[in-house]
PDB file of C-alpha atoms and ligand atoms in Angstrom:
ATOM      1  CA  UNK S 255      93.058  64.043 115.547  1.00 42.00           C
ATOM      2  CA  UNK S 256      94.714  67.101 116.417  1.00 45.00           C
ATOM      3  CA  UNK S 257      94.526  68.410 113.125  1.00 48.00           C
ATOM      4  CA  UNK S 258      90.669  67.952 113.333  1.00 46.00           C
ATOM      5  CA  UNK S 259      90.063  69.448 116.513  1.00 49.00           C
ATOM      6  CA  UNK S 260      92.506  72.489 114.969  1.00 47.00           C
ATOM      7  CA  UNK S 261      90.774  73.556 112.395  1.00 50.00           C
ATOM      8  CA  UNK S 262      87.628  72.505 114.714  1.00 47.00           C
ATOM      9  CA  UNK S 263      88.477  75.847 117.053  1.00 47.00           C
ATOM     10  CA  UNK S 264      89.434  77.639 114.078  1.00 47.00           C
ATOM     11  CA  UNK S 265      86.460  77.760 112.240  1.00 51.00           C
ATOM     12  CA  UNK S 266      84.905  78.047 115.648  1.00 51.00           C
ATOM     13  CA  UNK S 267      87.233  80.993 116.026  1.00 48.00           C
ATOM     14  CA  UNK S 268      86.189  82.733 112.469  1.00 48.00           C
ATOM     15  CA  UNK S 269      82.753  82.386 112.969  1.00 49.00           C
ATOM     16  CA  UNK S 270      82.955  83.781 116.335  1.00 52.00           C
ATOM     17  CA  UNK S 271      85.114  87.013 114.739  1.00 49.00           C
ATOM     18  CA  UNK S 272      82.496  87.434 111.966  1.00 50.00           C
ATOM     19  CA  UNK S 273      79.559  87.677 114.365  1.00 51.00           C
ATOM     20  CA  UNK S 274      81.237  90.540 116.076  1.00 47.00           C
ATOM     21  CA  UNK S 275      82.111  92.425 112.645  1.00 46.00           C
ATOM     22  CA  UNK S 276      78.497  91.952 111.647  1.00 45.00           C
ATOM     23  CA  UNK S 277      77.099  93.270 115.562  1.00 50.00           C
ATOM     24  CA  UNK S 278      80.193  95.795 115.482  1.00 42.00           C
ATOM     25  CA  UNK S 279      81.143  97.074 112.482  1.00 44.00           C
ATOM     26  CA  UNK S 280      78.187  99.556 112.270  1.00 80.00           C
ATOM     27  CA  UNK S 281      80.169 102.388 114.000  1.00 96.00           C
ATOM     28  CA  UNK S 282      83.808 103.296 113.732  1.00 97.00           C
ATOM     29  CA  UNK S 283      85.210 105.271 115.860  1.00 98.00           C
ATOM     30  CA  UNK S 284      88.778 107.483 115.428  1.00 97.00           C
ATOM     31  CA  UNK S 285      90.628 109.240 117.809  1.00 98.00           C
ATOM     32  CA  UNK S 286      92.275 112.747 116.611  1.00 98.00           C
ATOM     33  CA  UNK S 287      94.658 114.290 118.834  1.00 98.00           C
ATOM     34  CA  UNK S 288      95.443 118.042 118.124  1.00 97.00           C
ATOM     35  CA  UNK S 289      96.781 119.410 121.392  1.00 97.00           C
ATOM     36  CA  UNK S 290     100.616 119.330 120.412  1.00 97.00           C
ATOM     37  CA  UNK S 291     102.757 119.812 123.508  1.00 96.00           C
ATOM     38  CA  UNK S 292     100.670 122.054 125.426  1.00 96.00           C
ATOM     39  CA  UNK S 293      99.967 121.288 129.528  1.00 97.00           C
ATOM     40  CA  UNK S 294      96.711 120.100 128.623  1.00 97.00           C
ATOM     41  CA  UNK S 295      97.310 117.980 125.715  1.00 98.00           C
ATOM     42  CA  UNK S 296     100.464 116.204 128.008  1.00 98.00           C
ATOM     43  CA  UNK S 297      98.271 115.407 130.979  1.00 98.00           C
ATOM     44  CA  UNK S 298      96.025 113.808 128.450  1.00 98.00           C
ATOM     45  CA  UNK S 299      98.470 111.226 126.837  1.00 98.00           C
ATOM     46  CA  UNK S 300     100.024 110.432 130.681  1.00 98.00           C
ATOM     47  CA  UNK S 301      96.242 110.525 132.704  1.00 98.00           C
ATOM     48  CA  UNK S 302      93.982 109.382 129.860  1.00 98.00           C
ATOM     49  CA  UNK S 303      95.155 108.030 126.562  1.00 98.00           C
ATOM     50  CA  UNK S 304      94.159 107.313 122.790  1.00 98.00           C
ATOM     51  CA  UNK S 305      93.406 103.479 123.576  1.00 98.00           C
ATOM     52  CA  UNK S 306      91.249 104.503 126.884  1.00 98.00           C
ATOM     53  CA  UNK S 307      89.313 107.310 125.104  1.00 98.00           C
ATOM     54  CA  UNK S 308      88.271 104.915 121.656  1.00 98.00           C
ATOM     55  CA  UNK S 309      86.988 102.350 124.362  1.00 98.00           C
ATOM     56  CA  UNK S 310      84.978 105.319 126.366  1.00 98.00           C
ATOM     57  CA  UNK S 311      83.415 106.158 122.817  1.00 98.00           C
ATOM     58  CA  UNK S 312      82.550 102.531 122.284  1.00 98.00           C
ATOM     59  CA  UNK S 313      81.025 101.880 125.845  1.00 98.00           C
ATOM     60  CA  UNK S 314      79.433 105.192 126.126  1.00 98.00           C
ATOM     61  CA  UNK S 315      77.395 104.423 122.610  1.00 98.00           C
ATOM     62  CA  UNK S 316      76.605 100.774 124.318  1.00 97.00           C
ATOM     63  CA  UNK S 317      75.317 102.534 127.201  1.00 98.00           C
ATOM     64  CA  UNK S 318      73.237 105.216 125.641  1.00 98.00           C
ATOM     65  CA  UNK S 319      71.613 102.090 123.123  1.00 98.00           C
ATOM     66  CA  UNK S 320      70.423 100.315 125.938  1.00 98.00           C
ATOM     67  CA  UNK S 321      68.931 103.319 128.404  1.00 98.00           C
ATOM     68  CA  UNK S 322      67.525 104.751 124.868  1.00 98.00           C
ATOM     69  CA  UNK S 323      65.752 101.236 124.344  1.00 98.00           C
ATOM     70  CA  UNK S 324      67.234 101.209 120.908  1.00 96.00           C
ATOM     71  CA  UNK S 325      67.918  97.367 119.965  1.00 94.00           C
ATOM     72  CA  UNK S 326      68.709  97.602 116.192  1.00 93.00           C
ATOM     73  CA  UNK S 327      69.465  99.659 113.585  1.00 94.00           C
ATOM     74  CA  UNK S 328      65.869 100.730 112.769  1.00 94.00           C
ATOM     75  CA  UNK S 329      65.714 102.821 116.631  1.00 95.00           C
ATOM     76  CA  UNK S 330      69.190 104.345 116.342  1.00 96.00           C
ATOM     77  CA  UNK S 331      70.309 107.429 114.156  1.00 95.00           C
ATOM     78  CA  UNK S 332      72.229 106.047 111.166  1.00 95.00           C
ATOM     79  CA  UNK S 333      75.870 106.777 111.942  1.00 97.00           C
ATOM     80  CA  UNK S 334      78.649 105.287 110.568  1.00 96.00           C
ATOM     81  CA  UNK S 335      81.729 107.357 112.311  1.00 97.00           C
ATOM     82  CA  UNK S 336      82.299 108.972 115.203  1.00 98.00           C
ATOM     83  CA  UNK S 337      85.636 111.071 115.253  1.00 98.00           C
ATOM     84  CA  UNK S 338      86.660 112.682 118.979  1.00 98.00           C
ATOM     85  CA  UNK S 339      88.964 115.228 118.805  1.00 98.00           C
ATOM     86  CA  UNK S 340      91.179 116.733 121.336  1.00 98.00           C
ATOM     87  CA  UNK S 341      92.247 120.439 120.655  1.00 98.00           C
ATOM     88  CA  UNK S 342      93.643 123.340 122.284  1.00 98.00           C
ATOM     89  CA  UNK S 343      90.304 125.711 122.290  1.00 97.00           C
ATOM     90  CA  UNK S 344      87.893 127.077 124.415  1.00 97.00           C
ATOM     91  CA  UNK S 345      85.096 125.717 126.907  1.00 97.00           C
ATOM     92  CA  UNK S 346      84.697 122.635 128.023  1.00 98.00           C
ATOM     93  CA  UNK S 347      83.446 120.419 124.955  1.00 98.00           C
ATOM     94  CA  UNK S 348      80.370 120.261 122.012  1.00 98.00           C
ATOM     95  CA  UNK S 349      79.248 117.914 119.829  1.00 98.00           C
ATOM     96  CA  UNK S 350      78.812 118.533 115.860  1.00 96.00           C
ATOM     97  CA  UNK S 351      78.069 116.897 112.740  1.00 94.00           C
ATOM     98  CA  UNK S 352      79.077 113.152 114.228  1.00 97.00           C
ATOM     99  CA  UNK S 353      82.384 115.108 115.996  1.00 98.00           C
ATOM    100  CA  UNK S 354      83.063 115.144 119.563  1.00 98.00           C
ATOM    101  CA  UNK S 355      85.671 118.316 120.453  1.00 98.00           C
ATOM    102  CA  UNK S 356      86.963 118.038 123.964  1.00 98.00           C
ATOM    103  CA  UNK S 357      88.532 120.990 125.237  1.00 98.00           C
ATOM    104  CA  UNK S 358      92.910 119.629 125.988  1.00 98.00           C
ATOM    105  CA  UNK S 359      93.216 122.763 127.983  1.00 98.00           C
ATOM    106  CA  UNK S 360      90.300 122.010 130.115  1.00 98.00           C
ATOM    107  CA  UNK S 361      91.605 118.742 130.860  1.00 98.00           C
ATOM    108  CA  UNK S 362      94.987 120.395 131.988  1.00 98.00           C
ATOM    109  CA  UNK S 363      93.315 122.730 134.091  1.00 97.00           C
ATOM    110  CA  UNK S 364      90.679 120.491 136.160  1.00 97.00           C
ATOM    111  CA  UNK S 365      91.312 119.360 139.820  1.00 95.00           C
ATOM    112  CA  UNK S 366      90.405 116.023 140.555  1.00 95.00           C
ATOM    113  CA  UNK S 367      90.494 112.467 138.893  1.00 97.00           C
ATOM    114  CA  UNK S 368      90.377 113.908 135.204  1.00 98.00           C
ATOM    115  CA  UNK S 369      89.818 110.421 133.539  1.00 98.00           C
ATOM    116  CA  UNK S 370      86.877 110.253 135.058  1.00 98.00           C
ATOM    117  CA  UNK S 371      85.379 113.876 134.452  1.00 98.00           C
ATOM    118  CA  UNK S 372      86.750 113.216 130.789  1.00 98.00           C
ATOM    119  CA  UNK S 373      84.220 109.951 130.775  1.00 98.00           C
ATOM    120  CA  UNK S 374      81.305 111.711 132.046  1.00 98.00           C
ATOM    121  CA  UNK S 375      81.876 114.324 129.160  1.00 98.00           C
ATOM    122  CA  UNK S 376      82.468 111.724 126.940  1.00 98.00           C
ATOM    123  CA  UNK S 377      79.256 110.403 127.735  1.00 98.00           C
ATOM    124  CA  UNK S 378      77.297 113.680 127.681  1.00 98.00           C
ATOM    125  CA  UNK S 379      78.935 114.699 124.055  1.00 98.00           C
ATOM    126  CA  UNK S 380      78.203 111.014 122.808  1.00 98.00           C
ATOM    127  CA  UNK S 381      74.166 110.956 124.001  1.00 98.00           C
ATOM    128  CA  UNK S 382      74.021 114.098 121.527  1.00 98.00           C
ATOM    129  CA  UNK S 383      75.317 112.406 118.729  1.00 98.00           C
ATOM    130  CA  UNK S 384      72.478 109.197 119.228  1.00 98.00           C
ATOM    131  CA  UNK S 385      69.640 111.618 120.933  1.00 98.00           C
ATOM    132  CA  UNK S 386      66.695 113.017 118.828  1.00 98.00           C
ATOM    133  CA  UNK S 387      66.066 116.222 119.028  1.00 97.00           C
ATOM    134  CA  UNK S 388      62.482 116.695 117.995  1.00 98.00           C
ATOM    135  CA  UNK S 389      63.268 117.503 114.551  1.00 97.00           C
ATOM    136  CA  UNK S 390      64.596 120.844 116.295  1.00 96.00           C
ATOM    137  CA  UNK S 391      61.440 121.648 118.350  1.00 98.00           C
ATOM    138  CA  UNK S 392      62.633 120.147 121.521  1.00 98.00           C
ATOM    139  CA  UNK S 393      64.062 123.140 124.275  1.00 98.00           C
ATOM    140  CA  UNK S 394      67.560 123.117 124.279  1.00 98.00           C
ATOM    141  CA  UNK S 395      67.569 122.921 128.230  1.00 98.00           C
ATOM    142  CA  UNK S 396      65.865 119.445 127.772  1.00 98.00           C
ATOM    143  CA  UNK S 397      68.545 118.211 125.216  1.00 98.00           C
ATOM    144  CA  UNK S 398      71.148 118.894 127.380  1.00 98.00           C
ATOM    145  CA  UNK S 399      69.236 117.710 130.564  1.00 98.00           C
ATOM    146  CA  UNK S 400      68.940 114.370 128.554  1.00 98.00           C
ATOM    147  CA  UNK S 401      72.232 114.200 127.958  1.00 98.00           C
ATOM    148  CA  UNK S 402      73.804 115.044 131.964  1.00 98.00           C
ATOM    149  CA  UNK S 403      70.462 112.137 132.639  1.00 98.00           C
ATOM    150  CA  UNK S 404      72.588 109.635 130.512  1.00 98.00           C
ATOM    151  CA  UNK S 405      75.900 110.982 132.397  1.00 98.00           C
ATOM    152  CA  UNK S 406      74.188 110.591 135.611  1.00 98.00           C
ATOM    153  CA  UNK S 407      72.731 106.939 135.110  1.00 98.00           C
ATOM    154  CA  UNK S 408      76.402 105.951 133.789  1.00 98.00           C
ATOM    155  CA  UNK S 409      78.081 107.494 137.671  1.00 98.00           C
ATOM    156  CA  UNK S 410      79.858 110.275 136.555  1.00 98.00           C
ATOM    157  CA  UNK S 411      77.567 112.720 137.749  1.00 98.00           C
ATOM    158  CA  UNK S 412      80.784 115.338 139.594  1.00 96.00           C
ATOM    159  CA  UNK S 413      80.503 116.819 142.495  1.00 94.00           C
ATOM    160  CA  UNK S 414      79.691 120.515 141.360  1.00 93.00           C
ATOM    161  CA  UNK S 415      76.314 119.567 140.434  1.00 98.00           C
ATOM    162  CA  UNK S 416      73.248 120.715 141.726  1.00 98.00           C
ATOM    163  CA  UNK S 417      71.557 118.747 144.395  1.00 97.00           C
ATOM    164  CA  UNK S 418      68.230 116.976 143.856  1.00 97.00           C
ATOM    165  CA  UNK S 419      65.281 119.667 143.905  1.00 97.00           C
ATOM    166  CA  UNK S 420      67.685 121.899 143.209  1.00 97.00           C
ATOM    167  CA  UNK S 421      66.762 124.600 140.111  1.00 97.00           C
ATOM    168  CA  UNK S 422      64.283 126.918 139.041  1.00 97.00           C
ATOM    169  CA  UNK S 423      62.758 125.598 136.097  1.00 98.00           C
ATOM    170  CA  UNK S 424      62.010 122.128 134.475  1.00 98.00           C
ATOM    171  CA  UNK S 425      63.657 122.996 130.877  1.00 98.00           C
ATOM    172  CA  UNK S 426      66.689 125.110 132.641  1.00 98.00           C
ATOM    173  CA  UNK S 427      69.130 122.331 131.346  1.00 98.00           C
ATOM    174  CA  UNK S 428      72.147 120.239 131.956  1.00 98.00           C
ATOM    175  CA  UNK S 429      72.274 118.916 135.989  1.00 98.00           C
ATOM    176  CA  UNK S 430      68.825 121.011 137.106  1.00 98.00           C
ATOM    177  CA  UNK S 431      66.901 119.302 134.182  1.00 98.00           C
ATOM    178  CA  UNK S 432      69.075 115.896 134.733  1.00 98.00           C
ATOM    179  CA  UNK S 433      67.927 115.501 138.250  1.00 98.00           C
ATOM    180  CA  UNK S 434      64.559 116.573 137.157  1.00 98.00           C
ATOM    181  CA  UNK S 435      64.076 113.941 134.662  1.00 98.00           C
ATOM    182  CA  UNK S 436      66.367 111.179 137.157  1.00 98.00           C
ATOM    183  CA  UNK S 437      62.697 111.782 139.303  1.00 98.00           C
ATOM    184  CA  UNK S 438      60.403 111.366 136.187  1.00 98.00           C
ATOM    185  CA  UNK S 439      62.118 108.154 135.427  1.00 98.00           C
ATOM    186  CA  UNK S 440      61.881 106.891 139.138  1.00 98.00           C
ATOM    187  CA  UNK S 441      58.010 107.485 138.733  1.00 98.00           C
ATOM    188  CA  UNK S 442      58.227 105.189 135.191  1.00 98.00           C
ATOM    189  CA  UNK S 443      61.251 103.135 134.451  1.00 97.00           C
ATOM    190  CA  UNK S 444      62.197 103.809 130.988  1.00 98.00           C
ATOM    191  CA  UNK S 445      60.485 107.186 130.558  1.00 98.00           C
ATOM    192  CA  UNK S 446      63.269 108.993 129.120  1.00 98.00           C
ATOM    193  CA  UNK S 447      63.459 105.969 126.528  1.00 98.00           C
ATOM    194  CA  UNK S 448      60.060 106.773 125.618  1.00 98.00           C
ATOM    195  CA  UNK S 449      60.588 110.074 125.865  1.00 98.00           C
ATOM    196  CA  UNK S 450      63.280 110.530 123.099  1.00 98.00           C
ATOM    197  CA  UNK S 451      61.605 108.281 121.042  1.00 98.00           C
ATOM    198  CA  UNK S 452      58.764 110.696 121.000  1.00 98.00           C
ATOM    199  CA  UNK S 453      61.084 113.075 119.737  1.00 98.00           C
ATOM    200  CA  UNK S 454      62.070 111.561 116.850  1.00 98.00           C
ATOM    201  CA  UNK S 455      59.905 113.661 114.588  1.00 95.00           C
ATOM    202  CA  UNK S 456      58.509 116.432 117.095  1.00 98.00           C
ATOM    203  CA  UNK S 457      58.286 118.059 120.145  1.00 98.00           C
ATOM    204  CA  UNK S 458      55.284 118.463 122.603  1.00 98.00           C
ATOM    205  CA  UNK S 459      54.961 119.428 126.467  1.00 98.00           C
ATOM    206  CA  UNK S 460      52.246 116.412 125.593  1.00 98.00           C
ATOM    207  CA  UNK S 461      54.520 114.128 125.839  1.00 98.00           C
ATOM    208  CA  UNK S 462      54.821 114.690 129.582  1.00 98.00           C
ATOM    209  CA  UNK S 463      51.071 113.657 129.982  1.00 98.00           C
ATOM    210  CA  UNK S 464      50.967 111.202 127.802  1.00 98.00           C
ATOM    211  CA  UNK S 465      53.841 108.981 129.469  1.00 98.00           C
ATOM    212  CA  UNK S 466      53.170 110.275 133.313  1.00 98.00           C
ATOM    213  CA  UNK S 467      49.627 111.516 133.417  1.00 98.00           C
ATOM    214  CA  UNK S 468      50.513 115.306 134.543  1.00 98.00           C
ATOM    215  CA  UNK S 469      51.983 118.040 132.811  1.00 98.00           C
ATOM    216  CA  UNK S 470      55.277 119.058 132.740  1.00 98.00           C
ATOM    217  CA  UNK S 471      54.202 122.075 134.935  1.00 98.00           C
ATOM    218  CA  UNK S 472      52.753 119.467 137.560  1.00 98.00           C
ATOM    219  CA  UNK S 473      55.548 117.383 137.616  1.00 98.00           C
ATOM    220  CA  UNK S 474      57.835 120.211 138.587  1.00 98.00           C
ATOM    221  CA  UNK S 475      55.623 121.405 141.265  1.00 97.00           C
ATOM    222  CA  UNK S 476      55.851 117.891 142.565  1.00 98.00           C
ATOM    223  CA  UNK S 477      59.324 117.157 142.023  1.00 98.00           C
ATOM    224  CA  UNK S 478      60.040 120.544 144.236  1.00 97.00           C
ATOM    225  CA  UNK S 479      57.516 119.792 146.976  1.00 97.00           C
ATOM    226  CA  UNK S 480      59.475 116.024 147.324  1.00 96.00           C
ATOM    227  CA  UNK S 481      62.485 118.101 147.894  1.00 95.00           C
ATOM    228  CA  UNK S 482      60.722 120.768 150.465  1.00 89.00           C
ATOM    229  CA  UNK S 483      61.357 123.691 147.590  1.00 66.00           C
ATOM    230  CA  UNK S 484      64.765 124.127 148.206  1.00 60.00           C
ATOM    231  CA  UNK S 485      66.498 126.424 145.699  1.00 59.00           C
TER     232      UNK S 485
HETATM  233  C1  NAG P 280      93.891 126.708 131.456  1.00 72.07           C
HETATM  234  O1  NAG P 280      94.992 127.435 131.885  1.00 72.07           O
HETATM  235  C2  NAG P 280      95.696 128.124 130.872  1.00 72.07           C
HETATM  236  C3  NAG P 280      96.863 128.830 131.510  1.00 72.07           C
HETATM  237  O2  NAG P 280      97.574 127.946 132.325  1.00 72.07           O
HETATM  238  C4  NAG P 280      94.802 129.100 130.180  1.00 72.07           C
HETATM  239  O3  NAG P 280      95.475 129.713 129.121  1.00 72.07           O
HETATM  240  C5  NAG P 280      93.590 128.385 129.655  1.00 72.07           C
HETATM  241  O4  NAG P 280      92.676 129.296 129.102  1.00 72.07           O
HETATM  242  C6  NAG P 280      92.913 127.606 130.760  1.00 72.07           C
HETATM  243  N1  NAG P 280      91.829 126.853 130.195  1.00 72.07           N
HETATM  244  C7  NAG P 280      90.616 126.804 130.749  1.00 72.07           C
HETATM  245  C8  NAG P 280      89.623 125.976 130.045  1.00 72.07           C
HETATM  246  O5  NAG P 280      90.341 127.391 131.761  1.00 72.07           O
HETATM  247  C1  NAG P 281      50.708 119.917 121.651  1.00 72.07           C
HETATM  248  O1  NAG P 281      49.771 118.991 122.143  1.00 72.07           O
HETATM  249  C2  NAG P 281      48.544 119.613 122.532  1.00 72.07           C
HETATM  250  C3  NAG P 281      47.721 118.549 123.229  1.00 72.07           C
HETATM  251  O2  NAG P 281      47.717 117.343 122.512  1.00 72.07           O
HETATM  252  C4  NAG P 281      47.875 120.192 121.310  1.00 72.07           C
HETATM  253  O3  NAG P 281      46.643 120.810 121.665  1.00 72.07           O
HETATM  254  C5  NAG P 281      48.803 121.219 120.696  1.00 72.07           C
HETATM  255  O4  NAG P 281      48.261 121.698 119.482  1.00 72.07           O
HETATM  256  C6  NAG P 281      50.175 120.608 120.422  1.00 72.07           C
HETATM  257  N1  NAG P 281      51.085 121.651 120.004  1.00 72.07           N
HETATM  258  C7  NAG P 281      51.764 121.572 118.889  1.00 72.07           C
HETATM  259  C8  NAG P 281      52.669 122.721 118.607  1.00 72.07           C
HETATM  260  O5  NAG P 281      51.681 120.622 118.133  1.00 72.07           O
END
């Protein structure tokens, strides 16, 4: 009886372990950590941590899948590794060639709760590696307002950022164009989905019109006005 039930759970068990490889094992991610003994690199192994930054990686990309409206394999960008490294360099952090580089010395140097600023990177570096990017038409200032967008709908907007209204043009990037697109998608839930998958092979103004009914111009004009054209 015992024996039955056993091996009962344990096939249970298997089964249970193989439909997560199969869902899971599409992306691997790998930590690298190249800050040696500086101040930066130590605040990141007591404040942060290998374990806490592969499990950022993993719920950032399960975040970005489901704001992008990407369900399966066919909507996503084939990629089979993701490797974050943590160096001693310059800046703050960039994303290349399926490689997230986050800046140790950065780390050491911020004020404030530096797990979480290192998660809101985290998810700004990883919504480049799964964006499109218009086959290299789009404006850079909307990639990277695309990517603070995914940062911002996560809650790890900080507390530098511009206001809402804030900015003085739609495509002038990171927060300004974040906030600007957080009040496109108010106006259509699911418009930067729509709007990325749009740019999988191109890049058109269009595509402002043909998802909200105004151009891009318009919408800025209105999106100011909301905010009584503060600067
Ligand atoms: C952090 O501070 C160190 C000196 O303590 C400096 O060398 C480094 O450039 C700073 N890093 C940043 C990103 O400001
Ligand atoms: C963008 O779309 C407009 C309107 O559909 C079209 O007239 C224009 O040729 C397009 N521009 C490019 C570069 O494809």
């Amino acid at each position: 009886m015992f024996r039955l039930r056993h091996s009962f759970f344990l096939s249970a068990l298997l089964l249970s372990l193989a439909a997560i490889q199969t869902t899971q094992a599409a992306v691997e991610y790998v930590v690298n950590y190249n800050a040696g003994s500086s101040g930066g690199g130590v605040r990141f192994t007591n404040e942060i941590g290998t374990d806490y930054s592969r499990q950022t990686l993993t719920s950032a990309t399960d975040f970005i899948w489901k704001l992008f409206q990407q369900n399966n394999d066919a909507d996503r960008k084939n990629v089979p590794k993701v490797t974050l490294f943590i160096d001693n360099m310059d800046g703050v952090a960039y994303a290349v060639n399926n490689e997230i580089h986050v800046n140790a010395n950065y780390l050491g140097n911020y004020s404030g709760d530096v797990k979480r600023e290192f998660t809101g990177v985290l998810y700004h570096e990883m919504t480049h590696i799964w964006q499109w990017n218009g086959n290299g038409q789009a404006p850079g200032g909307l990639i990277e307002g695309i990517a603070d967008f995914v940062r911002l709908r996560a809650g790890y907007a900080p507390s530098h950022w511009v206001q809402p209204g804030q900015g003085d043009r739609w495509d002038q990037g990171y927060d300004v164009t974040a906030r600007f697109l957080d009040y496109c998608n108010d106006l259509m839930n699911g418009f930067v989905a729509e709007l990325n998958k749009k740019m999988r092979n191109g890049y058109n103004d269009s595509y402002f019109v043909e998802l909200l009914g105004k151009s891009v111009g318009q919408l800025w004009n209105d999106y100011k006005a909301k905010y009584g054209g503060k600067q």
